[in-house]
Tab-separated table of C-alpha atoms in Angstrom:
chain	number	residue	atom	x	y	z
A	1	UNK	CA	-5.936	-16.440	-48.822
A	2	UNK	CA	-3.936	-19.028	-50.609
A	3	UNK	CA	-4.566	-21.681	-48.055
A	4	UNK	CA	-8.067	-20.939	-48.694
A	5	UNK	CA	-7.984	-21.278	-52.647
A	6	UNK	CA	-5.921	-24.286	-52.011
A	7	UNK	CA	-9.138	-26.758	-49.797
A	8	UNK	CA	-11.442	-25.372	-52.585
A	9	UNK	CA	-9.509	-26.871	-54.987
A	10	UNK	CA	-9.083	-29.758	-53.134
A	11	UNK	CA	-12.915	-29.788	-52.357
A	12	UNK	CA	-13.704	-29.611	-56.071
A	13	UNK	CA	-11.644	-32.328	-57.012
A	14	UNK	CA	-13.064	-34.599	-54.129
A	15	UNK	CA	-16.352	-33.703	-55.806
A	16	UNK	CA	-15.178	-34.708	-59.755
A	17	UNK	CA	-13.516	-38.084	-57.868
A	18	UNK	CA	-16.566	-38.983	-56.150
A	19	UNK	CA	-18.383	-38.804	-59.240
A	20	UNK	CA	-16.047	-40.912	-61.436
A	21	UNK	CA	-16.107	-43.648	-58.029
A	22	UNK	CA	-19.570	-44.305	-56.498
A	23	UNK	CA	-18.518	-46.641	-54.016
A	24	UNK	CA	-19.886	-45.413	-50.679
A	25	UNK	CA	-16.505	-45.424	-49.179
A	26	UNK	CA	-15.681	-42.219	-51.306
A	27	UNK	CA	-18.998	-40.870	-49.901
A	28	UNK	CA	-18.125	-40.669	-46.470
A	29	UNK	CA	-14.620	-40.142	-47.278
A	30	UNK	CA	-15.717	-36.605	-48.739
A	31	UNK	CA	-18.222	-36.322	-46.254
A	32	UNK	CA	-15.305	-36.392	-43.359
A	33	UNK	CA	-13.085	-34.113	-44.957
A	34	UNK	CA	-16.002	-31.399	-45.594
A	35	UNK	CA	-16.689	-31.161	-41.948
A	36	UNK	CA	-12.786	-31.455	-40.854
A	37	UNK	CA	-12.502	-28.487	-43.318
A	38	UNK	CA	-15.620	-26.405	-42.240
A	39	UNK	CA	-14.740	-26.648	-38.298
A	40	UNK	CA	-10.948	-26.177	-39.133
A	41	UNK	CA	-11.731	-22.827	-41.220
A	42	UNK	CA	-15.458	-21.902	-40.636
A	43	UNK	CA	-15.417	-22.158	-36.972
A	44	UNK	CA	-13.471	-20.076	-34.604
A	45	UNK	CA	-14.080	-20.998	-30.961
A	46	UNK	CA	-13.512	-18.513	-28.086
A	47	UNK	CA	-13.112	-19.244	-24.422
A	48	UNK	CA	-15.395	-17.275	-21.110
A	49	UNK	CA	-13.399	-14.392	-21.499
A	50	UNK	CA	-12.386	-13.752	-25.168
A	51	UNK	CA	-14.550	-11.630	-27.405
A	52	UNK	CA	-13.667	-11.634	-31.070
A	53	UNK	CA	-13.943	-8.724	-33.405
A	54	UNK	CA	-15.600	-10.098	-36.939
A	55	UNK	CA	-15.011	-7.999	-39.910
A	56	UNK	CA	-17.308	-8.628	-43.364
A	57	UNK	CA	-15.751	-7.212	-46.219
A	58	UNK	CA	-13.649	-4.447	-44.719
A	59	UNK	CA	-16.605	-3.313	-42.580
A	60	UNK	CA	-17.289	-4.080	-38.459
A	61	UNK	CA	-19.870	-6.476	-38.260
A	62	UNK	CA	-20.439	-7.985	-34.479
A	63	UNK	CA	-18.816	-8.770	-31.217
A	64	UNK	CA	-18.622	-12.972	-31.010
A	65	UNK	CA	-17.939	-15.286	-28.123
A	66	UNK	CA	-18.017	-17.018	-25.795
A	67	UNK	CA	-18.449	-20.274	-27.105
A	68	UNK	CA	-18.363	-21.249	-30.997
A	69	UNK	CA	-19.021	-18.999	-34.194
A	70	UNK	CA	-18.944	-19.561	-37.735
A	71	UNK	CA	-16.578	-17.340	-39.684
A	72	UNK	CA	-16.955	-17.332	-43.672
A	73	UNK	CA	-13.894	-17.644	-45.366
A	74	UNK	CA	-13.735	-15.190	-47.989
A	75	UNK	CA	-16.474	-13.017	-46.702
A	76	UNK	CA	-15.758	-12.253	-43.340
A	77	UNK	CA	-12.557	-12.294	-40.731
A	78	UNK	CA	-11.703	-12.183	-37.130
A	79	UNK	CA	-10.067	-8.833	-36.915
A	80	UNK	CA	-9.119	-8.753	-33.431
A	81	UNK	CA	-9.729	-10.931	-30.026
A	82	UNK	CA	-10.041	-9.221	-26.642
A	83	UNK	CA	-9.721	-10.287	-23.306
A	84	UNK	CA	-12.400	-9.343	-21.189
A	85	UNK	CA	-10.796	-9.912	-17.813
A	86	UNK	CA	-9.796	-7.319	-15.588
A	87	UNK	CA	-5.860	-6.909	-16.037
A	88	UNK	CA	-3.363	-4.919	-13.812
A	89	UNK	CA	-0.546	-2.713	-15.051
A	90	UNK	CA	1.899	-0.778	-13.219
A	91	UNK	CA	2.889	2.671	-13.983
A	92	UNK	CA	5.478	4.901	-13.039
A	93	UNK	CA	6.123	9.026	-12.961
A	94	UNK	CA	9.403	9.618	-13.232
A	95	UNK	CA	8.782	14.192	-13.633
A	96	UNK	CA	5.802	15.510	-11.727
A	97	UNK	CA	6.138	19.032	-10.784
A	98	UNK	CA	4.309	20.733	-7.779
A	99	UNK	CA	2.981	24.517	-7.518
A	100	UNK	CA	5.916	25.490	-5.426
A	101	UNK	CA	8.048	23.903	-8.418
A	102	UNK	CA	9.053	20.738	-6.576
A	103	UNK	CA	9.918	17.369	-8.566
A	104	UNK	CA	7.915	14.326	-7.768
A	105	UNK	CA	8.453	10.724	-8.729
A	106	UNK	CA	5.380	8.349	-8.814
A	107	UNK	CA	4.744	4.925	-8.791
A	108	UNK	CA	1.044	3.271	-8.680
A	109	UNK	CA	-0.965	0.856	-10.769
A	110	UNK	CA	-4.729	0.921	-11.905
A	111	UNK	CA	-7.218	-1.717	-12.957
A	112	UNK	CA	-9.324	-1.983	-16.493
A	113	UNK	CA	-11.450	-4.105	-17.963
A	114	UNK	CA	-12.659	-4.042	-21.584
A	115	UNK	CA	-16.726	-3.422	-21.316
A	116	UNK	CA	-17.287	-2.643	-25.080
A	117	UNK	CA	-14.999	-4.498	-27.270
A	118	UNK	CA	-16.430	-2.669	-30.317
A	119	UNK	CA	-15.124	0.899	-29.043
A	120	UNK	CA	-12.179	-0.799	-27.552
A	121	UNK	CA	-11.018	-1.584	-31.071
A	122	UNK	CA	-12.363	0.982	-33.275
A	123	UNK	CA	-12.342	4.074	-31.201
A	124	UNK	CA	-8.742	3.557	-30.479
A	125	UNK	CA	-5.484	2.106	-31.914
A	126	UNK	CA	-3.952	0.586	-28.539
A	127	UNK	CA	-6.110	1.368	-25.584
A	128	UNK	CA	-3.296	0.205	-22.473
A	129	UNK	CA	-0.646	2.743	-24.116
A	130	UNK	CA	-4.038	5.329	-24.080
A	131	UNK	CA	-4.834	4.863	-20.599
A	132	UNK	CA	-0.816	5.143	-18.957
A	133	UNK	CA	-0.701	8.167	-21.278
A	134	UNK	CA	-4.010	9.847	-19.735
A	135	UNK	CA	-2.714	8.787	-16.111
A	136	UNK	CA	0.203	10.348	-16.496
A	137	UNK	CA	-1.122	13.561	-17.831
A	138	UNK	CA	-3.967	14.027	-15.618
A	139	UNK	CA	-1.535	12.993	-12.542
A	140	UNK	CA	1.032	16.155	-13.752
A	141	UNK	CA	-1.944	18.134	-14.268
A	142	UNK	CA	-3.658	18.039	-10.733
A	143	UNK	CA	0.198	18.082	-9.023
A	144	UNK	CA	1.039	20.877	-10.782
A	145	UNK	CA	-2.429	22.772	-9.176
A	146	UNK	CA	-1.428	21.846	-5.801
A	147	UNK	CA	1.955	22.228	-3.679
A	148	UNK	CA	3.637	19.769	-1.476
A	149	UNK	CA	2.193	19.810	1.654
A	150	UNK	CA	-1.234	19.867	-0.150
A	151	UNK	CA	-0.246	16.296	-2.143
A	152	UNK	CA	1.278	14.427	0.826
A	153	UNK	CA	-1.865	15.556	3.202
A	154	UNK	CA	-4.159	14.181	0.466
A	155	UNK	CA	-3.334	11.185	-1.075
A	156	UNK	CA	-6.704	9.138	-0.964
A	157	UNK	CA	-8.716	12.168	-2.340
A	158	UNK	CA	-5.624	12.187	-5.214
A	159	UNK	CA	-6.341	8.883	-6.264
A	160	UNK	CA	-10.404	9.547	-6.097
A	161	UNK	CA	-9.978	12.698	-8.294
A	162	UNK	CA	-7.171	10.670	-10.796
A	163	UNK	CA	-9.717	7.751	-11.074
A	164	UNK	CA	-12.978	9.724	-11.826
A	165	UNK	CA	-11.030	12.416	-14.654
A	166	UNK	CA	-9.623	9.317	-16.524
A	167	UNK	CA	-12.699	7.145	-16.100
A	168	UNK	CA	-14.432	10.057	-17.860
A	169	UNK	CA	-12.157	9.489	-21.081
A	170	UNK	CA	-11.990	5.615	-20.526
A	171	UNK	CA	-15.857	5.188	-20.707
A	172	UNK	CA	-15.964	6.279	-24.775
A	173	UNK	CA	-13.440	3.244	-25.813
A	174	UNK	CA	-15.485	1.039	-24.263
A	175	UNK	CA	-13.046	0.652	-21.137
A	176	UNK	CA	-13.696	0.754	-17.325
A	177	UNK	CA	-11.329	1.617	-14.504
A	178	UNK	CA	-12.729	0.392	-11.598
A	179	UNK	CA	-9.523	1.104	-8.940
A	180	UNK	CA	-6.781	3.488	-9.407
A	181	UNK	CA	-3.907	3.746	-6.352
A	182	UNK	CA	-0.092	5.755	-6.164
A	183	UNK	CA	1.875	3.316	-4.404
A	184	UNK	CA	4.474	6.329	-3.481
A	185	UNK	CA	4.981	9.803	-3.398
A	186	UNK	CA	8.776	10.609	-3.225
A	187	UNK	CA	10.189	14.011	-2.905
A	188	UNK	CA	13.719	15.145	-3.761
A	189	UNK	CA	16.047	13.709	-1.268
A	190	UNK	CA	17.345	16.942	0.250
A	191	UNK	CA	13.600	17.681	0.773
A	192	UNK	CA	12.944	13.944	2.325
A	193	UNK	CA	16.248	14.782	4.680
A	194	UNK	CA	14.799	17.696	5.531
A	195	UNK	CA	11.441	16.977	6.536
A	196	UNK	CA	12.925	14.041	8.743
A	197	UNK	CA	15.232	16.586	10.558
A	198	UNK	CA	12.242	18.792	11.013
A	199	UNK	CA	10.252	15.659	12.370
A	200	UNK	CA	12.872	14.295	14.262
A	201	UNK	CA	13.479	17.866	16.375
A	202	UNK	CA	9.909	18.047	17.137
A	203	UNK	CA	9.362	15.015	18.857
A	204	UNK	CA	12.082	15.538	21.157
A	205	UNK	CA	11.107	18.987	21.569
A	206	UNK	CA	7.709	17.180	22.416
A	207	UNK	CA	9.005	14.468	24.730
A	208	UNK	CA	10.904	17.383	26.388
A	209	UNK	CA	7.976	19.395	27.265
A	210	UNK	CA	6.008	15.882	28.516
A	211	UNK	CA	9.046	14.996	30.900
A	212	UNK	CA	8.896	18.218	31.938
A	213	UNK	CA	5.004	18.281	32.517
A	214	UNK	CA	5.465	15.181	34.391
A	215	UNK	CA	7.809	16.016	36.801
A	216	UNK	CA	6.280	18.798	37.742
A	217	UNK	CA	3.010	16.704	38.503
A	218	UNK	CA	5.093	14.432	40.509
A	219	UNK	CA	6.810	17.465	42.302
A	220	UNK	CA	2.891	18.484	42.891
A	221	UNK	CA	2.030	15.540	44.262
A	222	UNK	CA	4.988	14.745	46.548
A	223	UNK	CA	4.144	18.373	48.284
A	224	UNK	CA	0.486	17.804	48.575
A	225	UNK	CA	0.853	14.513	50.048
A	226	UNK	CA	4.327	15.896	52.563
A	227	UNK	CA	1.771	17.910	54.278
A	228	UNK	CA	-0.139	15.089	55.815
A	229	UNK	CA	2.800	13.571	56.847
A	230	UNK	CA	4.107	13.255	60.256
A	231	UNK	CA	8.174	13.589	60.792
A	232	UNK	CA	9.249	9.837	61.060
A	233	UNK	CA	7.212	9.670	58.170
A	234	UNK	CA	9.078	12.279	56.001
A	235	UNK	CA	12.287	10.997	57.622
A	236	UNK	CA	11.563	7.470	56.543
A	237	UNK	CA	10.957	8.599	52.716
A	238	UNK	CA	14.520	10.561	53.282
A	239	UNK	CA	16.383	7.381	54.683
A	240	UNK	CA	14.429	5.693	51.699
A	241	UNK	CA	15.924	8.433	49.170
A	242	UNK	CA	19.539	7.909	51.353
A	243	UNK	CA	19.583	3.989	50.655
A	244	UNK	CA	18.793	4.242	46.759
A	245	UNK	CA	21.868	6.717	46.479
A	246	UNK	CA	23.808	4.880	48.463
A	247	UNK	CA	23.761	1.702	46.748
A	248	UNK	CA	25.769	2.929	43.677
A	249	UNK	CA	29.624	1.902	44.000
A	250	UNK	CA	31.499	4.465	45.720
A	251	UNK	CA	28.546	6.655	46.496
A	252	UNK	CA	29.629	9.362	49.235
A	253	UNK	CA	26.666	10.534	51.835
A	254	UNK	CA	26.946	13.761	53.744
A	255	UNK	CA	24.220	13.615	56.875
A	256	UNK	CA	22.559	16.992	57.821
A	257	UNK	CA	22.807	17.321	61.886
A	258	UNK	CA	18.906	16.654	61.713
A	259	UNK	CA	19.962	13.098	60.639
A	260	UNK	CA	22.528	13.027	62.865
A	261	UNK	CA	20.200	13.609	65.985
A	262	UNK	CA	17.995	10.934	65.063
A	263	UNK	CA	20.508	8.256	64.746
A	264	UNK	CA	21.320	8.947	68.176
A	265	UNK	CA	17.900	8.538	69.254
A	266	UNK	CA	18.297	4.935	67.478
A	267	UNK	CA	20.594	3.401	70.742
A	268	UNK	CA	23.826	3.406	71.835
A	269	UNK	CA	25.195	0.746	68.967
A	270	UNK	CA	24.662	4.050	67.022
A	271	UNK	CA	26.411	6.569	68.706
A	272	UNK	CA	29.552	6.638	66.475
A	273	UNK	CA	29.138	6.481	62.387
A	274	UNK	CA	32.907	5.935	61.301
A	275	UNK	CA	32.897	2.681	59.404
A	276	UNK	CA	28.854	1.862	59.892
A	277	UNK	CA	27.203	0.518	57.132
A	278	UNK	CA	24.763	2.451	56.191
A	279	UNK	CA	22.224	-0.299	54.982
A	280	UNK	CA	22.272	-1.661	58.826
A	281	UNK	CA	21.517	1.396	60.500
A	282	UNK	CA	18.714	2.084	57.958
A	283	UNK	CA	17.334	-1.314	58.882
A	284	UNK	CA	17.321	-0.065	62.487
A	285	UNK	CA	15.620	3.112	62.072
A	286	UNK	CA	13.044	1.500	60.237
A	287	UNK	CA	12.688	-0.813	63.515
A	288	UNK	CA	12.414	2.326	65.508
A	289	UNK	CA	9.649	3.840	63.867
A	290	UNK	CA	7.506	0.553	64.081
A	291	UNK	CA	7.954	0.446	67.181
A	292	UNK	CA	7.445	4.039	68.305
A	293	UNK	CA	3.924	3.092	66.189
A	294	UNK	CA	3.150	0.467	68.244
């Protein structure tokens, strides 16, 4: 205000000096300093996305910008200037209590953009500190109607029912809310421990009862297909099964007197097996039973 007084003074006496001086040089003089004055304190320029709040004499008047607007000194004032972009804010839930009396903590942010400066400002004193407090009741509200499992099986639908209660309140202070999302859900960490245990046990009980499924398919299988099999067939798949076990270190092989017989249908080089290596005479069984084939 006493800025103000101060250029009409000076305006005034600019006027009384031109008056008492009529060169021309005064003239434009005055004439420069008027409209340095009137853009300086008249004219309030607002960029794309600020909206300014005029007041005349104590009273809302209109919503101005973008672009320039004259603002009479004395008469009127900007009383606020909003940013119409849409602006992020985190927020966090530090108590949340379920049905089943379980704590929650809660972290998530939401979106908002001012629609309606005018509400924005007169409907209510500080609209971000309005919307956190509505997220975080609404959030304790709904939690408290469900119980654990209930909240960790529905999430998305949480953050569909959060975002269409507070956009119901947001709309009448001129605010939108176009996205609302909880980040996390955390439980108590004895619960959390728990729950893994719980996990944990079940799929091992689960990959249990699918090795267990699977070996008796390949049981099944090996039976089915035995019965088409001829003897130096089945024997071969035994001598197979006698190599692989044999090729650890310090493997030990007992031979059945079924085995026994057929290595002495193999030839004389056979006859004895003290000392004979057992990959060798496998080789020479195999050799057999191709040419028995043939």
């Amino acid at each position: 205000m006493k800025g103000e007084i101060l250029i009409v003074i000076l305006l005034l006496a600019g006027v009384v000096w031109v008056f008492y001086n009529y060169s021309w040089t005064f003239y434009l003089f005055i004439t420069l300093l008027i409209i340095t004055v009137f853009y300086l304190f008249f004219v309030k320029k607002y960029d794309e996305f600020e909206r300014g709040i005029i007041f005349r004499m104590g009273k809302f008047n209109r919503v101005v910008g973008p672009g320039w607007s004259v603002v009479m000194p004395f008469f009127e004032k900007e009383f606020s200037r909003i940013d119409a972009r849409t602006h992020m804010i985190d927020i966090q839930i530090d108590e949340a209590y379920t049905s089943d009396d379980l704590k929650l903590e809660l972290d998530g942010l939401f979106y908002y953009t001012v629609i309606d400066p005018e509400k924005a400002v007169l409907k209510i004193d500080d609209y971000t500190k309005g919307l956190k407090n509505i997220i975080v009741g609404e959030t304790r509200n709904i939690l408290g109607s469900m119980n654990m499992r209930e909240v960790f099986a529905n999430i998305d639908k949480l953050n569909d029912i959060l975002l269409d209660k507070i956009r119901h309140t947001s709309w009448k202070w001129g605010i939108d809310v176009p996205m609302l999302q909880l980040k996390s859900v955390t439980p108590p960490i004895e619960i959390a421990e728990a729950m893994q245990s719980k996990e944990i046990a079940s799929q091992q009980l689960q990959a249990k009862r699918f090795k267990a499924e699977a070996e008796k398919v390949v049981i099944s299988a090996i039976g089915s297909a035995a019965k088409n099999l001829n003897d130096k067939a089945v024997m071969y798949l035994y001598i197979q099964a006698l190599k692989d076990m044999g090729s650890g270190q310090g493997a030990k092989i007992i031979f059945p007197a079924e085995f026994m017989k057929i290595v002495d249908t193999v030839g004389s080089t056979n006859a004895a097996l003290k000392g004979l290596d057992v990959t060798s005479l496998i080789s020479q069984i195999k050799d057999k039973i191709v040419e028995e084939k043939k």
